[in-house]
Amino acid sequence: MLLFAARRLMLAVLVALTVSVICFFLLHLSGDLAQALAGSSSSASDVEAVRKAYGLDRPIIVQYLGWASRVLTGDLGQSYFFKEPVAKLIAERLPVTMVLGVCALVFAVALALPLGVVAALRPNSWIDRTALTISVLGQALPSFWFALMLIIVFGLTLRWLPISGSGTWQHLVLPSIALGYYATPAIMRLTRAGMIEVLASDYIRTARAKGLRAPSVLFKHALRNAVIPVVALAAVQFGFMLGGSIVIETVFALHGIGYLAWESIARADFPIVQAIVLILASVYVVLTFLADILNAFLDPRLRVG
Amino acid sequence: MTAVLEVEGLRVDIAMAAGALHAVRGVDLALAPGETLGLVGETGCGKSLSALALMDLLPRRVRRSARRMVLDGEDLAAASPRRMEDLRGDRMAMIFQEPMTSLNPAYTIGNQLAEALMRHRAVGAAAARDRAVELLEKVGITAAGERLRQYPHQLSGGLRQRVMIAMALMCGPRLLICDEPTTALDVTIQAQILLLLKALQREFGMAMIFITHDLGVVARIADRIAVMYAGEVVELASAAELFAAPGHPYTRGLLRCLPVPGRDRGEPLGVIPGMVPNLAQEIAGCAFANRCDRAADACRAAPPPWAPGAHRARCILAPRAVA
Ligand SMILES: Nc1ncnc2c1ncn2[C@@H]1O[C@H](COP(=O)(O)OP(=O)(O)O)[C@@H](O)[C@H]1O
Ligand SMILES: [Mg+2]
């Protein structure tokens, strides 16, 4: 088990490293950063001055190694726009995005898992079709549109919940639903397919042959096996949600890192963009790692080797 | 002594898009305490469905019905699904053909064994564990205490089937149904499992239904044999009588398919020509008539009556054949 965890951890670090390299090079190759920073109307000598001042004249490998070695000491650099440490700017906004992501994931799982189980119990019945419809709507609706509908119905018409800003838990309800609903179809379908397959398996027949009651057969014996692939999917979906939070944070005026990333791209605030990509990649990698560990806990066959 | 199990007119119907498939068409069975009944017949003749019907383990689209179905004085035909759950694993238990997939991969052997006892008896985890160790030892598994902590994937097929047997015996059932328990195993392990089942049956004094498509296997374990064909029992006799003087042409056909030590090496095994009738339709006469080399018009007209006596065959020619 320890060996398994260590291996997964090494793989995870490798992935984060790769992502940071790719992102760094892509950002540098996507255009002339010095030109963008100096402004499109500035003279060639100004651009050169900016290039020198920000160290953009050095070879790209040197730039990357410089950045990477500073990151390892915990220094994410200075924002070009805010003239403040990137770490501080991100630290202020990261909790908003994380809390939003976790709430959205909890909402998605809480909706999709029961729907998937119920649908699997009576495949092709009206219950199944209703569950499918509910979840497919989540995928068919564009997330900004769905978010706006939520705002109109629950914020403006019914006046149950605040529609923008942050501060109380009520502020998180609509954004979490808007973000999480998007992940329900995939989770629900995988749960349903997993449950249908597991319920037809020989060991479920064995469980019933022992005389076990339905809840024990369903939850102890079936669901435990059916959720194994769902765990990995949920981790991937969480990654998508962090990406999707750019839209949702904008619609609900939540100042998380999704919103910050969007602003910073527009301002060519390269250190911030690079740092956010690194952080999102790390979060994603950590999550996948945790999912692997949870899977090994759920499925003893994965624990060896 | 009263019978452990009495079944009359057991039918199993499968709901299909085109209508019902009558997979089991009126099976009668009776078992005395401690007796082993062999249920034989070609693949697809309804053996498994009959067994699953007794256990009330049929899939959703499949329905059972019976004129009479009594286990140890308890009317199974009238029992509610909840009552059937109480009986399953306690008074009647079943082991299956697929040892590799019949155990839950997510739980330890100990957990799955203990669960079988704790479901039906008010015992604690420690007592259930002790019982599990006792039974693992009885089914010939060494270092039973350590096995309890292992997962199914760490065990071979033969060991898993032994675990399944131990699990079935946790509550000391009155009836054990074995559905082709050795078919998926190596020949040497097959023989071990057969001996084990026989020994355990004697020790526990339980009745056993042993299902197989292999007459060679059933000869080694059964006291009486019921031969099934197309959803019906066509012959019922003690094992010795059945092999000595098969009364039904189908049984004779099966016996010709059996490799026996005396037979010449080069001589091909017999095969029964023809096809099993379509079970979606009602069959007017003898279900075997279309494959029988001695079939007469009378065979196709009406279902053949049982020949009288302890050795019974469902064939109009049987009385002559047996007498
Ligand atoms: N779930 C099912 N759906 C459709 N047909 C089935 C199902 N289970 C069994 N059957 C059919 O019922 C007949 C009897 O099956 P079974 O009892 O499993 O035979 P066996 O004697 O080999 O154990 C077979 O013809 C089989 O094709
Ligand atoms: Mg079968």
GROMACS .gro file of N, CA and C in nm, chain B residues 27-136:
model
  330
  332VAL      N    1  -4.204  -2.965  -1.270
  332VAL     CA    2  -4.106  -3.056  -1.213
  332VAL      C    3  -4.150  -3.099  -1.073
  333ASP      N    4  -4.142  -3.228  -1.046
  333ASP     CA    5  -4.171  -3.282  -0.912
  333ASP      C    6  -4.040  -3.332  -0.852
  334LEU      N    7  -4.016  -3.294  -0.728
  334LEU     CA    8  -3.896  -3.342  -0.659
  334LEU      C    9  -3.931  -3.371  -0.514
  335ALA      N   10  -3.865  -3.470  -0.455
  335ALA     CA   11  -3.880  -3.494  -0.312
  335ALA      C   12  -3.746  -3.540  -0.258
  336LEU      N   13  -3.709  -3.486  -0.144
  336LEU     CA   14  -3.581  -3.525  -0.084
  336LEU      C   15  -3.601  -3.565   0.061
  337ALA      N   16  -3.545  -3.681   0.098
  337ALA     CA   17  -3.546  -3.723   0.237
  337ALA      C   18  -3.425  -3.659   0.308
  338PRO      N   19  -3.431  -3.648   0.440
  338PRO     CA   20  -3.317  -3.590   0.511
  338PRO      C   21  -3.190  -3.670   0.480
  339GLY      N   22  -3.082  -3.600   0.457
  339GLY     CA   23  -2.954  -3.666   0.433
  339GLY      C   24  -2.939  -3.727   0.295
  340GLU      N   25  -3.039  -3.709   0.212
  340GLU     CA   26  -3.033  -3.771   0.080
  340GLU      C   27  -2.970  -3.676  -0.022
  341THR      N   28  -2.902  -3.734  -0.123
  341THR     CA   29  -2.850  -3.653  -0.233
  341THR      C   30  -2.926  -3.688  -0.360
  342LEU      N   31  -2.987  -3.585  -0.418
  342LEU     CA   32  -3.056  -3.604  -0.545
  342LEU      C   33  -2.970  -3.542  -0.654
  343GLY      N   34  -2.935  -3.622  -0.753
  343GLY     CA   35  -2.862  -3.569  -0.867
  343GLY      C   36  -2.961  -3.519  -0.971
  344LEU      N   37  -2.938  -3.397  -1.019
  344LEU     CA   38  -3.025  -3.344  -1.123
  344LEU      C   39  -2.939  -3.330  -1.248
  345VAL      N   40  -2.966  -3.415  -1.348
  345VAL     CA   41  -2.880  -3.414  -1.467
  345VAL      C   42  -2.960  -3.382  -1.592
  346GLY      N   43  -2.888  -3.344  -1.693
  346GLY     CA   44  -2.952  -3.311  -1.820
  346GLY      C   45  -2.859  -3.219  -1.897
  347GLU      N   46  -2.884  -3.209  -2.029
  347GLU     CA   47  -2.799  -3.125  -2.112
  347GLU      C   48  -2.808  -2.980  -2.068
  348THR      N   49  -2.708  -2.904  -2.103
  348THR     CA   50  -2.708  -2.759  -2.078
  348THR      C   51  -2.834  -2.697  -2.139
  349GLY      N   52  -2.901  -2.613  -2.062
  349GLY     CA   53  -3.019  -2.545  -2.113
  349GLY      C   54  -3.150  -2.616  -2.086
  350CYS      N   55  -3.146  -2.729  -2.013
  350CYS     CA   56  -3.271  -2.802  -1.992
  350CYS      C   57  -3.349  -2.750  -1.872
  351GLY      N   58  -3.295  -2.650  -1.801
  351GLY     CA   59  -3.371  -2.589  -1.692
  351GLY      C   60  -3.327  -2.627  -1.553
  352LYS      N   61  -3.210  -2.684  -1.539
  352LYS     CA   62  -3.162  -2.726  -1.407
  352LYS      C   63  -3.139  -2.605  -1.316
  353SER      N   64  -3.062  -2.510  -1.368
  353SER     CA   65  -3.029  -2.393  -1.286
  353SER      C   66  -3.155  -2.315  -1.250
  354LEU      N   67  -3.243  -2.296  -1.347
  354LEU     CA   68  -3.364  -2.220  -1.320
  354LEU      C   69  -3.449  -2.290  -1.214
  355SER      N   70  -3.455  -2.423  -1.218
  355SER     CA   71  -3.530  -2.496  -1.116
  355SER      C   72  -3.472  -2.467  -0.977
  356ALA      N   73  -3.338  -2.472  -0.969
  356ALA     CA   74  -3.272  -2.449  -0.840
  356ALA      C   75  -3.294  -2.306  -0.793
  357LEU      N   76  -3.275  -2.212  -0.884
  357LEU     CA   77  -3.294  -2.071  -0.847
  357LEU      C   78  -3.438  -2.045  -0.807
  358ALA      N   79  -3.532  -2.116  -0.870
  358ALA     CA   80  -3.672  -2.100  -0.834
  358ALA      C   81  -3.696  -2.145  -0.690
  359LEU      N   82  -3.635  -2.257  -0.652
  359LEU     CA   83  -3.650  -2.303  -0.514
  359LEU      C   84  -3.597  -2.199  -0.416
  360MET      N   85  -3.486  -2.135  -0.453
  360MET     CA   86  -3.424  -2.035  -0.365
  360MET      C   87  -3.492  -1.898  -0.376
  361ASP      N   88  -3.581  -1.883  -0.470
  361ASP     CA   89  -3.641  -1.753  -0.501
  361ASP      C   90  -3.533  -1.652  -0.541
  362LEU      N   91  -3.443  -1.696  -0.625
  362LEU     CA   92  -3.333  -1.610  -0.670
  362LEU      C   93  -3.343  -1.579  -0.819
  363LEU      N   94  -3.460  -1.599  -0.876
  363LEU     CA   95  -3.475  -1.579  -1.020
  363LEU      C   96  -3.462  -1.431  -1.057
  364PRO      N   97  -3.412  -1.403  -1.176
  364PRO     CA   98  -3.409  -1.264  -1.222
  364PRO      C   99  -3.550  -1.207  -1.232
  365ARG      N  100  -3.558  -1.076  -1.251
  365ARG     CA  101  -3.687  -1.010  -1.242
  365ARG      C  102  -3.786  -1.056  -1.349
  366ARG      N  103  -3.738  -1.082  -1.469
  366ARG     CA  104  -3.830  -1.118  -1.578
  366ARG      C  105  -3.877  -1.263  -1.568
  367VAL      N  106  -3.825  -1.334  -1.471
  367VAL     CA  107  -3.852  -1.476  -1.463
  367VAL      C  108  -3.944  -1.506  -1.344
  368ARG      N  109  -4.051  -1.583  -1.370
  368ARG     CA  110  -4.151  -1.609  -1.267
  368ARG      C  111  -4.155  -1.758  -1.233
  369ARG      N  112  -4.176  -1.788  -1.106
  369ARG     CA  113  -4.191  -1.928  -1.066
  369ARG      C  114  -4.333  -1.951  -1.020
  370SER      N  115  -4.379  -2.075  -1.033
  370SER     CA  116  -4.507  -2.112  -0.973
  370SER      C  117  -4.501  -2.262  -0.946
  371ALA      N  118  -4.579  -2.307  -0.850
  371ALA     CA  119  -4.578  -2.449  -0.817
  371ALA      C  120  -4.709  -2.485  -0.748
  372ARG      N  121  -4.752  -2.606  -0.770
  372ARG     CA  122  -4.870  -2.653  -0.697
  372ARG      C  123  -4.835  -2.666  -0.550
  373ARG      N  124  -4.713  -2.712  -0.526
  373ARG     CA  125  -4.674  -2.739  -0.389
  373ARG      C  126  -4.523  -2.724  -0.382
  374MET      N  127  -4.476  -2.655  -0.280
  374MET     CA  128  -4.331  -2.636  -0.265
  374MET      C  129  -4.306  -2.618  -0.115
  375VAL      N  130  -4.265  -2.725  -0.051
  375VAL     CA  131  -4.255  -2.724   0.095
  375VAL      C  132  -4.113  -2.762   0.137
  376LEU      N  133  -4.053  -2.677   0.219
  376LEU     CA  134  -3.921  -2.705   0.276
  376LEU      C  135  -3.938  -2.723   0.425
  377ASP      N  136  -3.917  -2.847   0.473
  377ASP     CA  137  -3.915  -2.867   0.617
  377ASP      C  138  -4.043  -2.815   0.683
  378GLY      N  139  -4.156  -2.841   0.619
  378GLY     CA  140  -4.283  -2.797   0.675
  378GLY      C  141  -4.321  -2.654   0.641
  379GLU      N  142  -4.231  -2.581   0.579
  379GLU     CA  143  -4.260  -2.440   0.546
  379GLU      C  144  -4.300  -2.428   0.399
  380ASP      N  145  -4.414  -2.365   0.375
  380ASP     CA  146  -4.465  -2.354   0.239
  380ASP      C  147  -4.391  -2.243   0.163
  381LEU      N  148  -4.302  -2.283   0.074
  381LEU     CA  149  -4.222  -2.185  -0.001
  381LEU      C  150  -4.306  -2.112  -0.104
  382ALA      N  151  -4.407  -2.182  -0.156
  382ALA     CA  152  -4.488  -2.121  -0.262
  382ALA      C  153  -4.566  -2.001  -0.207
  383ALA      N  154  -4.602  -2.007  -0.078
  383ALA     CA  155  -4.681  -1.899  -0.021
  383ALA      C  156  -4.594  -1.800   0.056
  384ALA      N  157  -4.464  -1.828   0.069
  384ALA     CA  158  -4.378  -1.742   0.150
  384ALA      C  159  -4.357  -1.606   0.084
  385SER      N  160  -4.356  -1.501   0.164
  385SER     CA  161  -4.331  -1.366   0.113
  385SER      C  162  -4.182  -1.354   0.077
  386PRO      N  163  -4.148  -1.255  -0.006
  386PRO     CA  164  -4.005  -1.235  -0.036
  386PRO      C  165  -3.920  -1.216   0.090
  387ARG      N  166  -3.977  -1.147   0.189
  387ARG     CA  167  -3.903  -1.128   0.315
  387ARG      C  168  -3.880  -1.259   0.387
  388ARG      N  169  -3.983  -1.343   0.386
  388ARG     CA  170  -3.971  -1.473   0.451
  388ARG      C  171  -3.868  -1.559   0.377
  389MET      N  172  -3.870  -1.549   0.245
  389MET     CA  173  -3.771  -1.624   0.166
  389MET      C  174  -3.629  -1.579   0.201
  390GLU      N  175  -3.612  -1.448   0.226
  390GLU     CA  176  -3.480  -1.399   0.267
  390GLU      C  177  -3.438  -1.462   0.400
  391ASP      N  178  -3.536  -1.478   0.488
  391ASP     CA  179  -3.504  -1.541   0.617
  391ASP      C  180  -3.460  -1.686   0.599
  392LEU      N  181  -3.523  -1.754   0.504
  392LEU     CA  182  -3.493  -1.897   0.484
  392LEU      C  183  -3.361  -1.916   0.408
  393ARG      N  184  -3.336  -1.827   0.313
  393ARG     CA  185  -3.214  -1.839   0.232
  393ARG      C  186  -3.090  -1.819   0.319
  394GLY      N  187  -2.996  -1.906   0.302
  394GLY     CA  188  -2.873  -1.895   0.379
  394GLY      C  189  -2.887  -1.953   0.518
  395ASP      N  190  -3.010  -1.974   0.564
  395ASP     CA  191  -3.032  -2.033   0.695
  395ASP      C  192  -3.077  -2.178   0.681
  396ARG      N  193  -3.196  -2.199   0.627
  396ARG     CA  194  -3.248  -2.335   0.612
  396ARG      C  195  -3.211  -2.395   0.478
  397MET      N  196  -3.193  -2.310   0.377
  397MET     CA  197  -3.151  -2.361   0.247
  397MET      C  198  -3.037  -2.274   0.195
  398ALA      N  199  -2.936  -2.338   0.137
  398ALA     CA  200  -2.821  -2.263   0.088
  398ALA      C  201  -2.784  -2.314  -0.050
  399MET      N  202  -2.708  -2.234  -0.122
  399MET     CA  203  -2.676  -2.273  -0.259
  399MET      C  204  -2.533  -2.233  -0.293
  400ILE      N  205  -2.464  -2.320  -0.367
  400ILE     CA  206  -2.335  -2.283  -0.422
  400ILE      C  207  -2.341  -2.296  -0.574
  401PHE      N  208  -2.257  -2.217  -0.640
  401PHE     CA  209  -2.275  -2.195  -0.783
  401PHE      C  210  -2.159  -2.248  -0.865
  402GLN      N  211  -2.179  -2.236  -0.995
  402GLN     CA  212  -2.082  -2.290  -1.090
  402GLN      C  213  -1.956  -2.205  -1.100
  403GLU      N  214  -1.967  -2.075  -1.067
  403GLU     CA  215  -1.859  -1.981  -1.098
  403GLU      C  216  -1.785  -1.938  -0.972
  404PRO      N  217  -1.691  -2.019  -0.925
  404PRO     CA  218  -1.622  -1.980  -0.800
  404PRO      C  219  -1.541  -1.851  -0.815
  405MET      N  220  -1.493  -1.822  -0.937
  405MET     CA  221  -1.407  -1.704  -0.952
  405MET      C  222  -1.482  -1.574  -0.932
  406THR      N  223  -1.609  -1.572  -0.961
  406THR     CA  224  -1.683  -1.446  -0.957
  406THR      C  225  -1.793  -1.443  -0.850
  407SER      N  226  -1.804  -1.552  -0.773
  407SER     CA  227  -1.916  -1.558  -0.680
  407SER      C  228  -1.888  -1.491  -0.546
  408LEU      N  229  -1.762  -1.451  -0.523
  408LEU     CA  230  -1.731  -1.380  -0.399
  408LEU      C  231  -1.710  -1.232  -0.430
  409ASN      N  232  -1.751  -1.147  -0.337
  409ASN     CA  233  -1.738  -1.004  -0.358
  409ASN      C  234  -1.592  -0.962  -0.346
  410PRO      N  235  -1.536  -0.901  -0.454
  410PRO     CA  236  -1.393  -0.867  -0.452
  410PRO      C  237  -1.356  -0.762  -0.349
  411ALA      N  238  -1.455  -0.689  -0.298
  411ALA     CA  239  -1.424  -0.575  -0.211
  411ALA      C  240  -1.412  -0.612  -0.063
  412TYR      N  241  -1.452  -0.732  -0.027
  412TYR     CA  242  -1.452  -0.767   0.115
  412TYR      C  243  -1.368  -0.892   0.142
  413THR      N  244  -1.317  -0.900   0.264
  413THR     CA  245  -1.236  -1.015   0.300
  413THR      C  246  -1.323  -1.140   0.310
  414ILE      N  247  -1.256  -1.255   0.299
  414ILE     CA  248  -1.324  -1.382   0.315
  414ILE      C  249  -1.395  -1.385   0.451
  415GLY      N  250  -1.324  -1.339   0.554
  415GLY     CA  251  -1.380  -1.341   0.690
  415GLY      C  252  -1.508  -1.260   0.700
  416ASN      N  253  -1.505  -1.143   0.641
  416ASN     CA  254  -1.622  -1.056   0.642
  416ASN      C  255  -1.740  -1.126   0.576
  417GLN      N  256  -1.716  -1.186   0.461
  417GLN     CA  257  -1.827  -1.247   0.386
  417GLN      C  258  -1.879  -1.373   0.453
  418LEU      N  259  -1.789  -1.445   0.520
  418LEU     CA  260  -1.834  -1.564   0.593
  418LEU      C  261  -1.915  -1.524   0.716
  419ALA      N  262  -1.860  -1.430   0.792
  419ALA     CA  263  -1.925  -1.389   0.918
  419ALA      C  264  -2.064  -1.333   0.891
  420GLU      N  265  -2.071  -1.257   0.783
  420GLU     CA  266  -2.198  -1.195   0.746
  420GLU      C  267  -2.310  -1.298   0.729
  421ALA      N  268  -2.274  -1.414   0.674
  421ALA     CA  269  -2.375  -1.517   0.650
  421ALA      C  270  -2.436  -1.566   0.781
  422LEU      N  271  -2.354  -1.574   0.885
  422LEU     CA  272  -2.406  -1.620   1.014
  422LEU      C  273  -2.479  -1.508   1.088
  423MET      N  274  -2.418  -1.389   1.086
  423MET     CA  275  -2.474  -1.278   1.164
  423MET      C  276  -2.608  -1.232   1.109
  424ARG      N  277  -2.632  -1.258   0.980
  424ARG     CA  278  -2.762  -1.221   0.923
  424ARG      C  279  -2.875  -1.301   0.988
  425HIS      N  280  -2.846  -1.428   1.022
  425HIS     CA  281  -2.955  -1.516   1.067
  425HIS      C  282  -2.950  -1.550   1.215
  426ARG      N  283  -2.835  -1.527   1.279
  426ARG     CA  284  -2.823  -1.562   1.420
  426ARG      C  285  -2.781  -1.440   1.499
  427ALA      N  286  -2.830  -1.431   1.621
  427ALA     CA  287  -2.793  -1.319   1.707
  427ALA      C  288  -2.658  -1.347   1.771
  428VAL      N  289  -2.553  -1.342   1.690
  428VAL     CA  290  -2.419  -1.367   1.743
  428VAL      C  291  -2.330  -1.246   1.716
  429GLY      N  292  -2.227  -1.232   1.800
  429GLY     CA  293  -2.134  -1.122   1.782
  429GLY      C  294  -2.030  -1.155   1.677
  430ALA      N  295  -1.946  -1.055   1.648
  430ALA     CA  296  -1.844  -1.071   1.545
  430ALA      C  297  -1.745  -1.181   1.583
  431ALA      N  298  -1.711  -1.190   1.712
  431ALA     CA  299  -1.612  -1.289   1.754
  431ALA      C  300  -1.664  -1.431   1.733
  432ALA      N  301  -1.790  -1.452   1.771
  432ALA     CA  302  -1.848  -1.585   1.754
  432ALA      C  303  -1.860  -1.621   1.606
  433ALA      N  304  -1.896  -1.522   1.525
  433ALA     CA  305  -1.908  -1.547   1.381
  433ALA      C  306  -1.772  -1.581   1.323
  434ARG      N  307  -1.669  -1.515   1.372
  434ARG     CA  308  -1.533  -1.541   1.326
  434ARG      C  309  -1.491  -1.683   1.363
  435ASP      N  310  -1.522  -1.723   1.485
  435ASP     CA  311  -1.487  -1.858   1.528
  435ASP      C  312  -1.555  -1.962   1.440
  436ARG      N  313  -1.682  -1.937   1.412
  436ARG     CA  314  -1.756  -2.029   1.326
  436ARG      C  315  -1.694  -2.033   1.186
  437ALA      N  316  -1.651  -1.918   1.138
  437ALA     CA  317  -1.589  -1.912   1.005
  437ALA      C  318  -1.460  -1.994   1.003
  438VAL      N  319  -1.379  -1.980   1.107
  438VAL     CA  320  -1.254  -2.057   1.114
  438VAL      C  321  -1.286  -2.206   1.117
  439GLU      N  322  -1.385  -2.242   1.199
  439GLU     CA  323  -1.424  -2.383   1.212
  439GLU      C  324  -1.464  -2.439   1.076
  440LEU      N  325  -1.543  -2.363   1.001
  440LEU     CA  326  -1.590  -2.415   0.873
  440LEU      C  327  -1.481  -2.415   0.767
  441LEU      N  328  -1.395  -2.315   0.769
  441LEU     CA  329  -1.284  -2.315   0.673
  441LEU      C  330  -1.198  -2.439   0.696
   0.00000   0.00000   0.00000
